[in-house]
PDB file of C-alpha atoms in Angstrom:
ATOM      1  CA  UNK A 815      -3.926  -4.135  25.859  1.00 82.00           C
ATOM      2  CA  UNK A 816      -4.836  -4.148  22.295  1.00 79.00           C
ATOM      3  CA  UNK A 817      -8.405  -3.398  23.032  1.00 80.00           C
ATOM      4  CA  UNK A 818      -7.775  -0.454  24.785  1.00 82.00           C
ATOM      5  CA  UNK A 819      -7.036   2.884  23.324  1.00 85.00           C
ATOM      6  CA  UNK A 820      -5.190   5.489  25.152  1.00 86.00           C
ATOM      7  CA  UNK A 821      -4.665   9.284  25.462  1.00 87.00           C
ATOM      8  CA  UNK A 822      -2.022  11.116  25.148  1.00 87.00           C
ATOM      9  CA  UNK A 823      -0.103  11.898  28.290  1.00 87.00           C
ATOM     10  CA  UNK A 824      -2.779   9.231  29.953  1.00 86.00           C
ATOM     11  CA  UNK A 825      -2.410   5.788  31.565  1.00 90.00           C
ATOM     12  CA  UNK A 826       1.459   4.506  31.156  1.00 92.00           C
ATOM     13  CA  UNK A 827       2.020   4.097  26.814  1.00 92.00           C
ATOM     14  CA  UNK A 828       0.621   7.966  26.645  1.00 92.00           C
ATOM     15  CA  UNK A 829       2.072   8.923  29.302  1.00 92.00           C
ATOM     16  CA  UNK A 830       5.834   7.767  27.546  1.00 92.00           C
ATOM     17  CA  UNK A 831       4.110   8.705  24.276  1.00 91.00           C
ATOM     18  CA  UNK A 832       3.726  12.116  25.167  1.00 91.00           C
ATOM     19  CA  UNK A 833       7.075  13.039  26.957  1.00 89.00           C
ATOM     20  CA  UNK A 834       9.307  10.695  25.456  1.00 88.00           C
ATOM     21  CA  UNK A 835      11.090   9.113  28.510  1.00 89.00           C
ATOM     22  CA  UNK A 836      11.166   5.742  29.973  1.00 90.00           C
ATOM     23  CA  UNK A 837       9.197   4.852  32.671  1.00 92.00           C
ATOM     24  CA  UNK A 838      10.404   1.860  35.139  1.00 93.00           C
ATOM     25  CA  UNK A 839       7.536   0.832  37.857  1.00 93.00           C
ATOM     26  CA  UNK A 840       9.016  -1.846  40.676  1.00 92.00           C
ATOM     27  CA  UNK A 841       5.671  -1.472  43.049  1.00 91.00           C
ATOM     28  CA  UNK A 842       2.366  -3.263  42.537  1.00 92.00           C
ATOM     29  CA  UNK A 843       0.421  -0.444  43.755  1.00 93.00           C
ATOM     30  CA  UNK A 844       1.797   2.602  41.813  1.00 93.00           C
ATOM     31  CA  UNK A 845       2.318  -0.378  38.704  1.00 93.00           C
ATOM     32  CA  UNK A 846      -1.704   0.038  39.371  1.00 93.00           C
ATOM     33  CA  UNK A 847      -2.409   3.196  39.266  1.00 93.00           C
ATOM     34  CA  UNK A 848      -0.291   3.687  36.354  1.00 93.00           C
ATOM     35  CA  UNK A 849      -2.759   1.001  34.778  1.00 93.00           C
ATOM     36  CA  UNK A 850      -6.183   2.113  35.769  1.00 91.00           C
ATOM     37  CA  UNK A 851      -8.102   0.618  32.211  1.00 90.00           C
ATOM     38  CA  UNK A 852      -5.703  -2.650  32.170  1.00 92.00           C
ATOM     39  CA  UNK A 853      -5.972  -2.850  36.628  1.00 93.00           C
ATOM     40  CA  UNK A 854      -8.186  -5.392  37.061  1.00 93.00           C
ATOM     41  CA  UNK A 855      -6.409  -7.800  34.624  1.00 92.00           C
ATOM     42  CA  UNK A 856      -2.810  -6.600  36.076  1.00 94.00           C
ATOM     43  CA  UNK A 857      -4.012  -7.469  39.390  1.00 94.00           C
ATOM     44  CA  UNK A 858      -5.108 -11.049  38.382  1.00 94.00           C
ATOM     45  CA  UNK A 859      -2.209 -11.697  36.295  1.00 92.00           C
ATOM     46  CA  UNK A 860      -0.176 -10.700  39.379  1.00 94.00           C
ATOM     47  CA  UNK A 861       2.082  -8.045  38.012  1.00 95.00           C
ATOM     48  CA  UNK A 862       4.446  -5.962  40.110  1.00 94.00           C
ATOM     49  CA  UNK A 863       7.009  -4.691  37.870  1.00 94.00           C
ATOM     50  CA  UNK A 864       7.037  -2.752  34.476  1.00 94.00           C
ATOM     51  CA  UNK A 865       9.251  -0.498  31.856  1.00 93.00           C
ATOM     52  CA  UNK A 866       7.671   1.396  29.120  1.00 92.00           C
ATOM     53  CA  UNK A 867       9.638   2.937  26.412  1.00 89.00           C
ATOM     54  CA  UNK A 868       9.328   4.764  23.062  1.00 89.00           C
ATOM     55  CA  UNK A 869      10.032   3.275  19.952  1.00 86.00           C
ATOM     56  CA  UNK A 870      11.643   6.599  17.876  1.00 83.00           C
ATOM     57  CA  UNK A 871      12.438   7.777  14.396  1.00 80.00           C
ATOM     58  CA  UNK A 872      14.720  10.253  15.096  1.00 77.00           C
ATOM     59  CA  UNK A 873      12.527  12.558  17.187  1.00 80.00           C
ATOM     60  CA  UNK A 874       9.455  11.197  16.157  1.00 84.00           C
ATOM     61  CA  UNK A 875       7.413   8.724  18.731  1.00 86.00           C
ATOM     62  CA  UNK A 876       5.818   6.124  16.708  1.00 84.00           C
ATOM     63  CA  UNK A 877       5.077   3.429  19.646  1.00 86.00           C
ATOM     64  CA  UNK A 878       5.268   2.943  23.384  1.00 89.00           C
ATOM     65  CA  UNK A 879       6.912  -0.967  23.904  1.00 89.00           C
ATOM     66  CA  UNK A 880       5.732  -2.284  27.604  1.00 92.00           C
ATOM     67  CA  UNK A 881       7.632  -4.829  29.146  1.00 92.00           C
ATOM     68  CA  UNK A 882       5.534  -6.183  32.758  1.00 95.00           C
ATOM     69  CA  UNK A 883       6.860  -8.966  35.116  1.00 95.00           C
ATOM     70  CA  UNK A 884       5.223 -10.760  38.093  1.00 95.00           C
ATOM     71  CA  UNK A 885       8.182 -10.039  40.481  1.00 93.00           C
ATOM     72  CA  UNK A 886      10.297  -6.817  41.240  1.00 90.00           C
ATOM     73  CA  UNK A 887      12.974  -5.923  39.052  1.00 89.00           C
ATOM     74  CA  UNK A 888      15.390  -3.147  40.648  1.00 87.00           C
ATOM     75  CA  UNK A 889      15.715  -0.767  37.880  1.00 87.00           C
ATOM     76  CA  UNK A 890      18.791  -1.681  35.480  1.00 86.00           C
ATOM     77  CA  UNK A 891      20.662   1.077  33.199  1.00 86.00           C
ATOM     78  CA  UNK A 892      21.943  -2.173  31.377  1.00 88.00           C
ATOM     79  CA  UNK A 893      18.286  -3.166  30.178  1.00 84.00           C
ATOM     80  CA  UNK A 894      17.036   0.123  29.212  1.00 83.00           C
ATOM     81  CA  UNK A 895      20.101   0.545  26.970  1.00 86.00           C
ATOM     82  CA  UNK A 896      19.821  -2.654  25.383  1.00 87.00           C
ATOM     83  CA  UNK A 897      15.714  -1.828  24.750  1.00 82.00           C
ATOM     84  CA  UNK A 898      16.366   1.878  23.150  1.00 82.00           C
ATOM     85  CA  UNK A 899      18.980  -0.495  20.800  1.00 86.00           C
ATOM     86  CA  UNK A 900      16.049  -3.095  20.063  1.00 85.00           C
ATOM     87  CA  UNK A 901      13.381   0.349  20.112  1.00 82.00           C
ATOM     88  CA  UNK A 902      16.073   2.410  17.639  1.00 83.00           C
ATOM     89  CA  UNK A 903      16.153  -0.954  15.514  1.00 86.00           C
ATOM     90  CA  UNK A 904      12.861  -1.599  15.107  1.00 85.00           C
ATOM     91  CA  UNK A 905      12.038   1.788  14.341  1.00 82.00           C
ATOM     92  CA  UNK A 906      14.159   2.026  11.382  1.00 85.00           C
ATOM     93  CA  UNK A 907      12.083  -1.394   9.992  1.00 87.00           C
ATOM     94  CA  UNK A 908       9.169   0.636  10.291  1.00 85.00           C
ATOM     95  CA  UNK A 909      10.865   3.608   8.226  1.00 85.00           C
ATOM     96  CA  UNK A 910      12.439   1.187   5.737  1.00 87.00           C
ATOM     97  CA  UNK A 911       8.799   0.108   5.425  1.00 86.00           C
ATOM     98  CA  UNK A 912       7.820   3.784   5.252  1.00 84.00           C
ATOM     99  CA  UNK A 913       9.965   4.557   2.410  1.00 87.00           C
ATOM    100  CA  UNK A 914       8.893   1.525   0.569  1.00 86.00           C
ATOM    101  CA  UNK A 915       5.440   2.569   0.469  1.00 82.00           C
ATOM    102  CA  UNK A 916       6.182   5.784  -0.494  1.00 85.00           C
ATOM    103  CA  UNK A 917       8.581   5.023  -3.336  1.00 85.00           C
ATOM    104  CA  UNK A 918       5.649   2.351  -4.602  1.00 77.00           C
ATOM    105  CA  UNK A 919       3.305   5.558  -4.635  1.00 79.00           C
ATOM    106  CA  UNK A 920       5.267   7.431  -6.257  1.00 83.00           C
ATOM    107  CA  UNK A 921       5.969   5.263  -9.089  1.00 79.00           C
ATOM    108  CA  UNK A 922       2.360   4.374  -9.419  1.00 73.00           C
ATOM    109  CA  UNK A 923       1.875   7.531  -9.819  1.00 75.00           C
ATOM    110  CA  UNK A 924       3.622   7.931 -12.739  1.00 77.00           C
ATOM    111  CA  UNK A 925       2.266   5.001 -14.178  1.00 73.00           C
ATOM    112  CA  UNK A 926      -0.461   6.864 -13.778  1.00 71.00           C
ATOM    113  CA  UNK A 927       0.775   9.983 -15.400  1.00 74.00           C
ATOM    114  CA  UNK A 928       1.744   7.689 -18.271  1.00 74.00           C
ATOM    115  CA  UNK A 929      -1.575   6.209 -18.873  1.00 71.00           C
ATOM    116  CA  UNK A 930      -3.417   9.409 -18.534  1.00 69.00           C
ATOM    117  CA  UNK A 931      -0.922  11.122 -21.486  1.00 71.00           C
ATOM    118  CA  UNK A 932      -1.437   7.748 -23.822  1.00 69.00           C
ATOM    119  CA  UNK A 933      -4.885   7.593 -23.417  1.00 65.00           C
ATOM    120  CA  UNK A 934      -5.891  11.523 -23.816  1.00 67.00           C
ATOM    121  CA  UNK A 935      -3.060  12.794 -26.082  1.00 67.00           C
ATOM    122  CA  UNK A 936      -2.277   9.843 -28.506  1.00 73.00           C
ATOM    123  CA  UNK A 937      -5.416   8.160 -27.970  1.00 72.00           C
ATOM    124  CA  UNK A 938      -6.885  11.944 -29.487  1.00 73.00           C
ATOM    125  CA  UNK A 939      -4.655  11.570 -32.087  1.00 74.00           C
ATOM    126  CA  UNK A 940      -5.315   8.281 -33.222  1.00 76.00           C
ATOM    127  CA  UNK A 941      -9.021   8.832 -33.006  1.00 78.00           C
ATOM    128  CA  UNK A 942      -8.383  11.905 -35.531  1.00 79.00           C
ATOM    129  CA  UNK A 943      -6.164  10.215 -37.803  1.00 80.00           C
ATOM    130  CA  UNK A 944      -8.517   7.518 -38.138  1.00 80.00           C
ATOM    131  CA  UNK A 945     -11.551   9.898 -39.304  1.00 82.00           C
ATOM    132  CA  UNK A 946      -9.270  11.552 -41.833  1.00 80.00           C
ATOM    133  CA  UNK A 947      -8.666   8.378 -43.266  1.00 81.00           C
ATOM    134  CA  UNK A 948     -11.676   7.232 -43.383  1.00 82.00           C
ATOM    135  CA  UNK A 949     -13.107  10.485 -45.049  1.00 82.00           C
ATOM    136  CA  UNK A 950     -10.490  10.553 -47.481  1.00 80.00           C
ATOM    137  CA  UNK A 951     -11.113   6.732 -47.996  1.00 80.00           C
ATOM    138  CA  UNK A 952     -14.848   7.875 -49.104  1.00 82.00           C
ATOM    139  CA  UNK A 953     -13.943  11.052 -51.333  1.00 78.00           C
ATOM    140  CA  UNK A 954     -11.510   8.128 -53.097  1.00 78.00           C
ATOM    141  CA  UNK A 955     -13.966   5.528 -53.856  1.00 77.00           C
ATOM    142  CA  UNK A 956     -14.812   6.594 -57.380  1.00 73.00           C
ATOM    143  CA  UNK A 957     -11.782   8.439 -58.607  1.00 76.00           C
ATOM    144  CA  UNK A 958      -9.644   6.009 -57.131  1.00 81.00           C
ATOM    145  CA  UNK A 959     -10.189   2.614 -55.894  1.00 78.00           C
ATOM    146  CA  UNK A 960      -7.148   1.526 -54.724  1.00 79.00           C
ATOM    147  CA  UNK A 961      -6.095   4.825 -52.858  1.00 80.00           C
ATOM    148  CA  UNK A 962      -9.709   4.665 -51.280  1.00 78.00           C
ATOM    149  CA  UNK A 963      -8.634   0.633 -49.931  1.00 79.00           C
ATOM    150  CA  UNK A 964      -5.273   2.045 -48.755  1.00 80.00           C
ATOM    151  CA  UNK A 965      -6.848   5.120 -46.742  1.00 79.00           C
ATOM    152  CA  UNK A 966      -9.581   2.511 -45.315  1.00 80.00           C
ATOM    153  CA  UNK A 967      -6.445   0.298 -44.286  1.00 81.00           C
ATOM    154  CA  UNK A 968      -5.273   3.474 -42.577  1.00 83.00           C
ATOM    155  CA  UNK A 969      -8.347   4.259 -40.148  1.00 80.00           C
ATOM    156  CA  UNK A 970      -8.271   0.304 -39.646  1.00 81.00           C
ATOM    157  CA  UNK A 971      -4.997   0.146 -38.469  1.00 80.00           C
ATOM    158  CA  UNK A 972      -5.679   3.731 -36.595  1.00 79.00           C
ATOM    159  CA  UNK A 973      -8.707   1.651 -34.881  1.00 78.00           C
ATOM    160  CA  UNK A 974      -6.600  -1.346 -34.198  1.00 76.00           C
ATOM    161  CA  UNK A 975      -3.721   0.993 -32.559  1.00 77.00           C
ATOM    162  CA  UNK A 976      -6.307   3.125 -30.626  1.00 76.00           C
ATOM    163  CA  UNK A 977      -7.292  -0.324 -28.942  1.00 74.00           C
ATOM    164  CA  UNK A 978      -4.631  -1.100 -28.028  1.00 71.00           C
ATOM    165  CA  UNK A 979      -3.802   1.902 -25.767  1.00 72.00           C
ATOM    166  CA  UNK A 980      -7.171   1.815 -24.632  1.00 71.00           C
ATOM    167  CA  UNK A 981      -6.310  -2.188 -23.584  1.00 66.00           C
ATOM    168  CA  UNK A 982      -2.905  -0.580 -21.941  1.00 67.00           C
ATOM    169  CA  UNK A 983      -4.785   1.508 -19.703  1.00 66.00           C
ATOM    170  CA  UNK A 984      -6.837  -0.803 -18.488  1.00 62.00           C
ATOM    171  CA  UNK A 985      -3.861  -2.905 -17.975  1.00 60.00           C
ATOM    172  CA  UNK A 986      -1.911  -0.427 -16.310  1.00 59.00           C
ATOM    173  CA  UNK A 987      -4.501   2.038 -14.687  1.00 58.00           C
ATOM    174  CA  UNK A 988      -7.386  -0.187 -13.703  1.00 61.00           C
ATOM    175  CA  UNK A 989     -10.587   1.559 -12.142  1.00 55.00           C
ATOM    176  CA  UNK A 990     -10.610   1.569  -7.837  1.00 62.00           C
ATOM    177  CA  UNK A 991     -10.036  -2.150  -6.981  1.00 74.00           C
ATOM    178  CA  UNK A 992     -12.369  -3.150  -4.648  1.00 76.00           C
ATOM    179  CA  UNK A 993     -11.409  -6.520  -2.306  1.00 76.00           C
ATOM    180  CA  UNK A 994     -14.558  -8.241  -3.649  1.00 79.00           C
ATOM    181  CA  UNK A 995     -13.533  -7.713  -7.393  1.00 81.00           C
ATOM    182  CA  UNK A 996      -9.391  -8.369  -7.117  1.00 86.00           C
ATOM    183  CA  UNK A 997      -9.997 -11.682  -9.389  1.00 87.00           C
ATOM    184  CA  UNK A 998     -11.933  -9.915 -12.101  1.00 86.00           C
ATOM    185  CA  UNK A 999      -9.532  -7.008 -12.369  1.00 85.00           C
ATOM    186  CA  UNK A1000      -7.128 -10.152 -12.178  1.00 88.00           C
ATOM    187  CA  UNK A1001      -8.655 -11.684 -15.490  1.00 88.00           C
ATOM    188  CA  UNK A1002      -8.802  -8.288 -16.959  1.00 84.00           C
ATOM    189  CA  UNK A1003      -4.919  -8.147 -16.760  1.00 84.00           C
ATOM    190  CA  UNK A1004      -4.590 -11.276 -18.020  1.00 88.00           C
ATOM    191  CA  UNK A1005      -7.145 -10.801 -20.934  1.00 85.00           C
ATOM    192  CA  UNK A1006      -4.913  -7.582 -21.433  1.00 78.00           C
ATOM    193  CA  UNK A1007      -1.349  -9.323 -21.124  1.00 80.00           C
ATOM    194  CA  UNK A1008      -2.975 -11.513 -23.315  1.00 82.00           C
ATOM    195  CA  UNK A1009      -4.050  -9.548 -26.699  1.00 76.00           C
ATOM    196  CA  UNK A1010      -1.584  -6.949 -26.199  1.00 70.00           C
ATOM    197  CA  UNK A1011       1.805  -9.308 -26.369  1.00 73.00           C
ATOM    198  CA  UNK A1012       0.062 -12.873 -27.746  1.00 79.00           C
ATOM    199  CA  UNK A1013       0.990 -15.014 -24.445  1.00 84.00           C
ATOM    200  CA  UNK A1014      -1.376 -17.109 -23.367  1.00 90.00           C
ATOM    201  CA  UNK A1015      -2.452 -16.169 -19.851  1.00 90.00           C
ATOM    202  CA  UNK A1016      -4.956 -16.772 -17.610  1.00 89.00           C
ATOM    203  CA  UNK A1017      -6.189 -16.984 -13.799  1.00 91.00           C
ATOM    204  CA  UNK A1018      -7.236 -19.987 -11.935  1.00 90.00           C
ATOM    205  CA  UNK A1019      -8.997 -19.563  -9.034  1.00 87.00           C
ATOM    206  CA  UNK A1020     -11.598 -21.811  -7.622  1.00 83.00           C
ATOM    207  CA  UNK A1021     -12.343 -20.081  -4.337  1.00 81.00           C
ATOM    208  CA  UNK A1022     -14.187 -17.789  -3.943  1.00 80.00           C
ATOM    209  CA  UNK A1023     -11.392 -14.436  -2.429  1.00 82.00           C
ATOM    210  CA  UNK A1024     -12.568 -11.464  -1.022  1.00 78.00           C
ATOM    211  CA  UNK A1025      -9.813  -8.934   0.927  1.00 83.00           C
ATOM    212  CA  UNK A1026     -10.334  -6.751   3.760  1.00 81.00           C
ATOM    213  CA  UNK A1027      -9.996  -3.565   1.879  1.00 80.00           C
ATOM    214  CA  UNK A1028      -9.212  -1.877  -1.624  1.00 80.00           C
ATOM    215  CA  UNK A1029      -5.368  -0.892  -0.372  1.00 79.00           C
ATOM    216  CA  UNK A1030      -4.733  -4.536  -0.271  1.00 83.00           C
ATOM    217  CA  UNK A1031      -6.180  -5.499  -3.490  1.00 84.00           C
ATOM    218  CA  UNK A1032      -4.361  -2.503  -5.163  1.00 80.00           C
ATOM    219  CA  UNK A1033      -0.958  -3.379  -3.640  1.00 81.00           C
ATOM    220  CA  UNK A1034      -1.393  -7.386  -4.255  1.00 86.00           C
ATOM    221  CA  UNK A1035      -2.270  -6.167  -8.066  1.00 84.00           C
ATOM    222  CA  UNK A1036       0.764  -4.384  -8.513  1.00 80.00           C
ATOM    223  CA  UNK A1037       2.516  -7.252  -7.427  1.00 84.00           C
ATOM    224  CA  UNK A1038       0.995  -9.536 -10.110  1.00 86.00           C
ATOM    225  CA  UNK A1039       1.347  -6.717 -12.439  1.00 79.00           C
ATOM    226  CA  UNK A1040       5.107  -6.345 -12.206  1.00 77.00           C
ATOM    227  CA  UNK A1041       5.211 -10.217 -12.202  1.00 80.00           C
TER     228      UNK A1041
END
């Protein structure tokens, strides 16, 4: 079954995908017809019975649950009930899952929002306050000595606070996360975590990791991040 695909209102998951309602099959033959991409391999497995029924959110179909048997089963109220419980329950996993994700969107994406405003607004500003001090710090050298090392101390500490947002963005916005480079953009958090808050950190990995895709690198960084 799961290397087939089917079409809606075809074969017996699209046909209860598209409608909605359970179907309950107690006859080899129309169990077969019902099955025509999966009839060869019903017919050697030796099946003669079957019930198909949605799995719902609310109104919304999200999967078609099969259940097939090698003998007749007369068709029992008591056992579709107790599915559409087990359906209705595993459906609201999959929205509790749902929501998760989408809550964990939307507060990367104000991590996001966060970043963007340190790094363009006071990152701007730092970057400006720093050249005024340093230009004021030249105009000072020979009138005034020790305002010109104060005004250099300025665009140094300017520099050194400019840095560090720039090291914060990094840290909290990294570039796309690829699965091949999840333990670089690992050491780069650490390297971060690191200078930012002076605690030693580190990774250690020996093996050489590479993930299937970027949305599981991104989510198992978050996950380290928030650690």
């Amino acid at each position: 079954s799961q290397q087939k695909r089917y079409d809606r209102g075809q074969s017996l998951p699209g046909r209860v995908f598209e409608d909605g309602h359970y179907v309950w099959v107690n006859d080899q033959g129309a169990l077969l017809t019902l099955l025509p991409l999966r009839a060869d391999a019903a017919a050697q497995c030796g099946l003669r019975a079957a019930v198909a029924l949605p799995v719902r959110i609310g109104t919304d179909i999200l999967a078609v649950m099969e259940l097939f048997s090698d003998r007749p089963h007369p068709e029992s109220e008591d056992l579709v009930h107790l599915m559409r419980d087990v359906n209705l329950q595993v459906g609201r996993v999959i929205e509790r899952e749902r929501t998760m994700l989408q809550v964990g969107e939307i507060i990367w994406g104000e991590q996001q929002d966060l970043v963007h405003t340190l790094h363009d607004a006071l990152g701007q500003q730092l970057t400006g306050l720093g050249m005024l001090a340093t230009s004021l710090s030249q105009r000072l050298k020979i009138a005034d000595q020790e305002a010109a090392q104060t005004a250099q101390q300025i665009a140094s500490a300017a520099q050194d606070a400019l840095e560090h947002v720039r090291q914060l963005s990094r840290g909290l916005f990294p570039a796309d996360i690829d699965g091949a480079g999840f333990v670089e953009a690992l050491r780069q958090l650490a390297a971060t975590t690191q200078s930012l808050h002076k605690i030693r950190c580190s990774v250690e990995c020996d093996a050489l990791i590479a993930l299937p895709n970027s949305r599981v690198a991104t989510q198992l960084y978050r996950i380290v991040q928030e650690a």
